[in-house]
Amino acid sequence: MHSGVATSTTHPKVLVVGASRGLGEAIVEAYVARGAHVVGTVRSSGTSPLHDFVRRIDGRVEIEHVDITVEQQITSLRSRLDGRVFDLLFVVAGISLAAQDAVGADIDSAAFGRMMETNVLGVMRTVEVLQDLVDPGGTIAVMSSGQGSVAGNTTGGFEVYRATKSALNQMFRSYAVRHARGGRALLLMAPGWVKTSLGGPNAMLEISDSIPPLIDTVDAQHGAPGLRYLDRHGKTVAW
Ligand SMILES: NC(=O)c1ccc[n+]([C@@H]2O[C@H](COP(=O)([O-])OP(=O)(O)OC[C@H]3O[C@@H](n4cnc5c(N)ncnc54)[C@H](OP(=O)(O)O)[C@@H]3O)[C@@H](O)[C@H]2O)c1
């Protein structure tokens, strides 16, 4: 399956959930460049930057399908991947709806619910259902955000989005407590503010500024069990 490309990663078999575009798609490309075999998930069977990338390369990426807000789709994905072992599960999927700019009593209940359902419950359910596919000494990473830091919230803004990432951090921390004797590295990653459709055009970083150091950091954590909340350079983010 590998085409003579030397592997330069501690995670040669990678599963990226939420890989159609943006940071998730760039993580797929980065791991392929390091010689990994990657399964990347999309929601629709249509076209996406991941589909475009897969057409350009030689078969080291498989496209799978899952909407993380639909429990049955996660369990179906688990069944389809039965018997596979991944060194890294990276759950990247997340949303930020425009309605999140509202504050206080103006927050739209439906938008609040959709963001929590995706960024918190969907991500954690994906981790819970797919965890057994990860090597016992492997890595489970989820894409958090510096905005999830309660201690770091000195400026306000993006209140609902922040709340979803703080809640994600809290639930992943509970997961880590339940698996305290496990051998896996458990990573909450903060990629910086990056120009994607979620980050918007005013973001500070290009994808190429964020993902290479972020992947270096994830790779460096392989084999070190336990929970960390890290920025792309490997610096601990205040909870
Ligand atoms: N960009 C930033 O500045 C920044 C900063 C900190 C953290 N993050 C986090 O990084 C992650 C990726 O963000 P991005 O900037 O790359 O955003 P993006 O370009 O909008 O990509 C979001 C990705 O999540 C997928 N997704 C959304 N809802 C999903 C669902 N219900 N099931 C499965 N996949 C779903 C999307 O798939 P579709 O194509 O099907 O919609 C897409 O692949 C998010 O968790 C985000 O919160 C981003």
CSV table of C-alpha atoms and ligand atoms in Angstrom, one decimal:
chain,number,residue,atom,x,y,z
A,1,MET,CA,0.0,0.0,0.0
A,2,HIS,CA,3.0,2.3,0.7
A,3,SER,CA,4.7,3.4,-2.5
A,4,GLY,CA,8.3,3.6,-1.4
A,5,VAL,CA,7.8,6.8,0.6
A,6,ALA,CA,9.9,6.8,3.8
A,7,THR,CA,7.8,7.2,6.9
A,8,SER,CA,8.9,10.2,9.0
A,9,THR,CA,6.2,10.2,11.6
A,10,THR,CA,5.6,8.4,14.9
A,11,HIS,CA,2.0,7.9,13.6
A,12,PRO,CA,2.2,5.8,10.4
A,13,LYS,CA,-1.5,4.9,10.5
A,14,VAL,CA,-3.8,7.9,11.0
A,15,LEU,CA,-7.6,8.4,11.1
A,16,VAL,CA,-8.7,12.0,10.7
A,17,VAL,CA,-12.4,12.8,11.4
A,18,GLY,CA,-13.6,16.0,9.7
A,19,ALA,CA,-11.1,16.1,6.9
A,20,SER,CA,-13.0,17.4,3.9
A,21,ARG,CA,-11.4,20.9,4.0
A,22,GLY,CA,-9.6,23.4,6.2
A,23,LEU,CA,-7.4,22.2,9.0
A,24,GLY,CA,-8.5,18.5,8.8
A,25,GLU,CA,-7.7,18.3,5.1
A,26,ALA,CA,-4.3,19.9,5.7
A,27,ILE,CA,-3.6,17.4,8.5
A,28,VAL,CA,-4.3,14.6,6.0
A,29,GLU,CA,-1.9,16.2,3.5
A,30,ALA,CA,0.8,16.6,6.2
A,31,TYR,CA,0.6,13.0,7.2
A,32,VAL,CA,0.8,11.7,3.7
A,33,ALA,CA,3.9,13.9,3.1
A,34,ARG,CA,5.4,12.1,6.1
A,35,GLY,CA,4.7,8.7,4.6
A,36,ALA,CA,1.6,7.8,6.7
A,37,HIS,CA,-1.4,5.9,5.5
A,38,VAL,CA,-4.5,8.0,6.2
A,39,VAL,CA,-8.2,7.5,6.4
A,40,GLY,CA,-10.0,10.9,6.3
A,41,THR,CA,-13.7,11.4,6.8
A,42,VAL,CA,-16.1,13.7,5.0
A,43,ARG,CA,-19.8,14.2,5.4
A,44,SER,CA,-21.0,14.2,1.8
A,45,SER,CA,-20.1,12.0,-1.1
A,46,GLY,CA,-19.7,15.1,-3.3
A,47,THR,CA,-16.5,17.0,-4.1
A,48,SER,CA,-14.2,18.5,-1.5
A,49,PRO,CA,-10.6,19.6,-1.2
A,50,LEU,CA,-9.9,16.1,0.3
A,51,HIS,CA,-11.4,14.5,-2.8
A,52,ASP,CA,-9.2,16.8,-5.0
A,53,PHE,CA,-6.1,15.8,-3.0
A,54,VAL,CA,-6.9,12.1,-3.2
A,55,ARG,CA,-7.2,12.3,-7.0
A,56,ARG,CA,-3.7,13.8,-7.2
A,57,ILE,CA,-1.9,11.1,-5.1
A,58,ASP,CA,-1.3,7.4,-5.1
A,59,GLY,CA,-3.7,5.6,-2.8
A,60,ARG,CA,-2.3,6.4,0.6
A,61,VAL,CA,-5.6,8.1,1.6
A,62,GLU,CA,-8.9,6.4,2.0
A,63,ILE,CA,-12.1,8.6,2.2
A,64,GLU,CA,-14.7,7.5,4.7
A,65,HIS,CA,-18.0,9.1,5.7
A,66,VAL,CA,-19.4,10.2,9.0
A,67,ASP,CA,-21.6,13.1,10.3
A,68,ILE,CA,-20.5,13.2,14.0
A,69,THR,CA,-23.9,14.5,15.1
A,70,VAL,CA,-25.6,11.2,13.9
A,71,GLU,CA,-24.8,8.5,16.4
A,72,GLN,CA,-25.7,5.7,14.0
A,73,GLN,CA,-23.2,7.0,11.4
A,74,ILE,CA,-20.4,6.9,14.0
A,75,THR,CA,-21.2,3.3,14.9
A,76,SER,CA,-21.4,2.4,11.2
A,77,LEU,CA,-18.0,3.9,10.6
A,78,ARG,CA,-16.7,1.9,13.6
A,79,SER,CA,-18.1,-1.3,12.0
A,80,ARG,CA,-16.6,-0.5,8.6
A,81,LEU,CA,-13.2,0.0,10.2
A,82,ASP,CA,-13.4,-3.1,12.4
A,83,GLY,CA,-10.1,-4.9,12.6
A,84,ARG,CA,-8.0,-1.8,11.7
A,85,VAL,CA,-5.5,-0.3,14.1
A,86,PHE,CA,-4.6,3.3,14.0
A,87,ASP,CA,-1.6,5.0,15.7
A,88,LEU,CA,-3.5,8.3,15.8
A,89,LEU,CA,-7.2,9.2,15.9
A,90,PHE,CA,-7.5,13.0,15.3
A,91,VAL,CA,-11.1,14.4,15.6
A,92,VAL,CA,-10.9,17.8,13.9
A,93,ALA,CA,-14.6,18.4,13.0
A,94,GLY,CA,-16.1,21.5,14.5
A,95,ILE,CA,-18.4,24.4,13.6
A,96,SER,CA,-18.8,28.1,14.5
A,97,LEU,CA,-22.1,29.5,13.4
A,98,ALA,CA,-22.5,33.2,12.7
A,99,ALA,CA,-25.3,33.3,15.2
A,100,GLN,CA,-22.6,32.7,17.9
A,101,ASP,CA,-21.8,36.5,17.8
A,102,ALA,CA,-25.0,37.1,19.8
A,103,VAL,CA,-24.6,37.4,23.6
A,104,GLY,CA,-26.7,37.1,26.7
A,105,ALA,CA,-30.5,36.8,26.1
A,106,ASP,CA,-30.0,37.2,22.4
A,107,ILE,CA,-28.3,33.8,21.9
A,108,ASP,CA,-30.3,31.7,19.5
A,109,SER,CA,-31.2,28.4,21.2
A,110,ALA,CA,-31.0,26.4,18.1
A,111,ALA,CA,-27.6,27.7,17.1
A,112,PHE,CA,-26.4,27.1,20.6
A,113,GLY,CA,-27.6,23.6,20.6
A,114,ARG,CA,-26.1,22.8,17.1
A,115,MET,CA,-22.7,24.1,18.2
A,116,MET,CA,-22.7,22.2,21.4
A,117,GLU,CA,-24.0,19.0,19.7
A,118,THR,CA,-21.2,19.2,17.1
A,119,ASN,CA,-18.2,20.6,19.0
A,120,VAL,CA,-18.8,18.7,22.3
A,121,LEU,CA,-21.2,15.7,22.1
A,122,GLY,CA,-20.3,14.8,18.5
A,123,VAL,CA,-16.6,15.0,19.1
A,124,MET,CA,-16.7,13.0,22.4
A,125,ARG,CA,-19.1,10.4,21.0
A,126,THR,CA,-16.7,9.9,18.1
A,127,VAL,CA,-13.8,9.4,20.6
A,128,GLU,CA,-15.8,7.0,22.7
A,129,VAL,CA,-17.0,4.9,19.8
A,130,LEU,CA,-13.7,4.8,17.8
A,131,GLN,CA,-11.2,4.6,20.7
A,132,ASP,CA,-10.8,0.8,20.4
A,133,LEU,CA,-9.4,1.3,16.9
A,134,VAL,CA,-6.4,3.2,18.4
A,135,ASP,CA,-3.3,1.2,19.3
A,136,PRO,CA,-3.0,1.0,23.1
A,137,GLY,CA,0.2,3.0,22.9
A,138,GLY,CA,-1.2,5.4,20.3
A,139,THR,CA,-2.6,8.9,20.4
A,140,ILE,CA,-6.1,10.3,20.5
A,141,ALA,CA,-6.2,14.0,19.7
A,142,VAL,CA,-9.1,16.4,19.4
A,143,MET,CA,-9.1,19.9,17.9
A,144,SER,CA,-9.8,22.3,20.8
A,145,SER,CA,-8.9,25.9,20.6
A,146,GLY,CA,-7.1,28.6,22.6
A,147,GLN,CA,-10.6,30.0,22.9
A,148,GLY,CA,-11.5,27.0,25.1
A,149,SER,CA,-9.2,28.3,27.8
A,150,VAL,CA,-11.3,29.6,30.7
A,151,ALA,CA,-8.1,31.2,32.3
A,152,GLY,CA,-7.2,32.8,29.0
A,153,ASN,CA,-10.5,34.5,28.5
A,154,THR,CA,-9.5,38.1,29.2
A,155,THR,CA,-11.1,39.6,26.1
A,156,GLY,CA,-14.5,38.0,25.8
A,157,GLY,CA,-16.1,37.6,22.3
A,158,PHE,CA,-17.1,34.5,20.5
A,159,GLU,CA,-18.9,33.5,23.6
A,160,VAL,CA,-20.8,30.5,22.5
A,161,TYR,CA,-17.9,29.1,20.5
A,162,ARG,CA,-15.6,29.5,23.5
A,163,ALA,CA,-18.1,27.8,25.7
A,164,THR,CA,-18.2,24.8,23.3
A,165,LYS,CA,-14.5,24.4,23.4
A,166,SER,CA,-14.3,24.8,27.2
A,167,ALA,CA,-17.0,22.1,27.5
A,168,LEU,CA,-15.1,19.9,25.1
A,169,ASN,CA,-11.9,20.3,27.2
A,170,GLN,CA,-13.9,19.4,30.4
A,171,MET,CA,-15.4,16.3,28.8
A,172,PHE,CA,-12.1,15.2,27.4
A,173,ARG,CA,-10.6,15.7,30.8
A,174,SER,CA,-13.3,13.5,32.3
A,175,TYR,CA,-12.5,10.9,29.6
A,176,ALA,CA,-8.8,11.1,30.6
A,177,VAL,CA,-9.6,10.5,34.2
A,178,ARG,CA,-11.6,7.4,33.3
A,179,HIS,CA,-8.6,6.2,31.2
A,180,ALA,CA,-5.9,7.2,33.7
A,181,ARG,CA,-4.3,3.8,33.6
A,182,GLY,CA,-4.3,3.7,29.8
A,183,GLY,CA,-1.2,4.0,27.6
A,184,ARG,CA,-2.4,6.5,25.1
A,185,ALA,CA,-1.4,10.1,24.7
A,186,LEU,CA,-4.6,12.2,25.0
A,187,LEU,CA,-4.2,15.6,23.3
A,188,LEU,CA,-6.4,18.8,23.2
A,189,MET,CA,-4.8,20.9,20.5
A,190,ALA,CA,-5.0,24.7,19.9
A,191,PRO,CA,-3.9,25.4,16.3
A,192,GLY,CA,-3.9,29.3,16.6
A,193,TRP,CA,-6.3,31.6,14.6
A,194,VAL,CA,-6.1,30.3,11.1
A,195,LYS,CA,-7.5,31.4,7.8
A,196,THR,CA,-10.2,28.8,7.0
A,197,SER,CA,-13.9,29.2,6.4
A,198,LEU,CA,-14.3,28.9,10.2
A,199,GLY,CA,-11.4,31.1,11.1
A,200,GLY,CA,-12.3,33.8,8.5
A,201,PRO,CA,-10.1,36.0,6.3
A,202,ASN,CA,-8.8,38.2,9.1
A,203,ALA,CA,-7.2,35.3,11.0
A,204,MET,CA,-3.5,35.7,11.9
A,205,LEU,CA,-2.2,32.5,10.4
A,206,GLU,CA,-2.2,30.7,7.1
A,207,ILE,CA,-2.8,26.9,7.3
A,208,SER,CA,0.8,26.5,6.4
A,209,ASP,CA,1.8,28.4,9.5
A,210,SER,CA,-0.3,26.2,11.8
A,211,ILE,CA,-0.4,22.6,10.7
A,212,PRO,CA,3.3,21.7,10.2
A,213,PRO,CA,4.3,22.7,13.8
A,214,LEU,CA,1.0,21.3,15.1
A,215,ILE,CA,1.8,17.9,13.5
A,216,ASP,CA,5.4,18.0,14.9
A,217,THR,CA,3.9,18.6,18.3
A,218,VAL,CA,1.4,15.7,18.0
A,219,ASP,CA,4.1,13.4,16.7
A,220,ALA,CA,6.4,14.4,19.6
A,221,GLN,CA,3.7,13.3,22.1
A,222,HIS,CA,3.5,9.7,20.8
A,223,GLY,CA,4.3,7.2,23.5
A,224,ALA,CA,3.8,9.6,26.4
A,225,PRO,CA,0.5,8.5,28.1
A,226,GLY,CA,-1.9,11.0,29.6
A,227,LEU,CA,-3.7,14.3,29.0
A,228,ARG,CA,-2.2,17.5,27.6
A,229,TYR,CA,-3.7,20.8,26.3
A,230,LEU,CA,-1.2,22.2,23.9
A,231,ASP,CA,-0.7,24.9,21.4
A,232,ARG,CA,0.8,24.1,18.0
A,233,HIS,CA,4.3,24.7,19.3
A,234,GLY,CA,3.8,22.2,22.2
A,235,LYS,CA,3.4,24.9,24.9
A,236,THR,CA,0.8,24.1,27.6
A,237,VAL,CA,-2.4,26.2,27.3
A,238,ALA,CA,-3.8,27.3,30.6
A,239,TRP,CA,-7.1,25.5,31.3
B,1,LIG,N1,-9.6,28.0,12.0
B,1,LIG,C1,-9.3,28.4,13.2
B,1,LIG,O1,-8.8,29.6,13.4
B,1,LIG,C2,-9.4,27.5,14.3
B,1,LIG,C3,-8.9,27.9,15.6
B,1,LIG,C4,-9.0,27.0,16.7
B,1,LIG,C5,-9.7,25.8,16.5
B,1,LIG,N2,-10.2,25.5,15.3
B,1,LIG,C6,-10.9,24.2,15.2
B,1,LIG,O2,-10.3,23.4,14.2
B,1,LIG,C7,-11.3,22.5,13.6
B,1,LIG,C8,-11.4,22.7,12.1
B,1,LIG,O3,-11.7,24.0,11.8
B,1,LIG,P1,-11.4,24.7,10.4
B,1,LIG,O4,-10.9,26.0,10.7
B,1,LIG,O5,-10.7,23.7,9.5
B,1,LIG,O6,-12.9,24.8,9.9
B,1,LIG,P2,-13.6,24.5,8.5
B,1,LIG,O7,-12.7,24.8,7.4
B,1,LIG,O8,-15.0,25.1,8.6
B,1,LIG,O9,-13.7,22.9,8.5
B,1,LIG,C9,-14.6,22.2,9.5
B,1,LIG,C10,-14.5,20.8,9.2
B,1,LIG,O10,-15.4,20.1,10.1
B,1,LIG,C11,-16.3,19.3,9.4
B,1,LIG,N3,-17.6,19.1,10.1
B,1,LIG,C12,-18.4,20.1,10.6
B,1,LIG,N4,-19.5,19.6,11.2
B,1,LIG,C13,-19.3,18.2,11.1
B,1,LIG,C14,-20.1,17.1,11.4
B,1,LIG,N5,-21.3,17.3,12.0
B,1,LIG,N6,-19.7,15.9,11.2
B,1,LIG,C15,-18.5,15.7,10.5
B,1,LIG,N7,-17.7,16.7,10.1
B,1,LIG,C16,-18.1,17.9,10.4
B,1,LIG,C17,-16.5,20.0,8.1
B,1,LIG,O11,-17.0,19.1,7.2
B,1,LIG,P3,-18.0,19.6,5.9
B,1,LIG,O12,-17.1,20.0,4.8
B,1,LIG,O13,-18.9,18.5,5.6
B,1,LIG,O14,-18.8,20.8,6.5
B,1,LIG,C18,-15.0,20.4,7.8
B,1,LIG,O15,-14.3,19.3,7.3
B,1,LIG,C19,-12.6,22.9,14.3
B,1,LIG,O16,-12.9,22.0,15.4
B,1,LIG,C20,-12.4,24.3,14.8
B,1,LIG,O17,-13.2,24.6,15.9
B,1,LIG,C21,-10.1,26.3,14.2
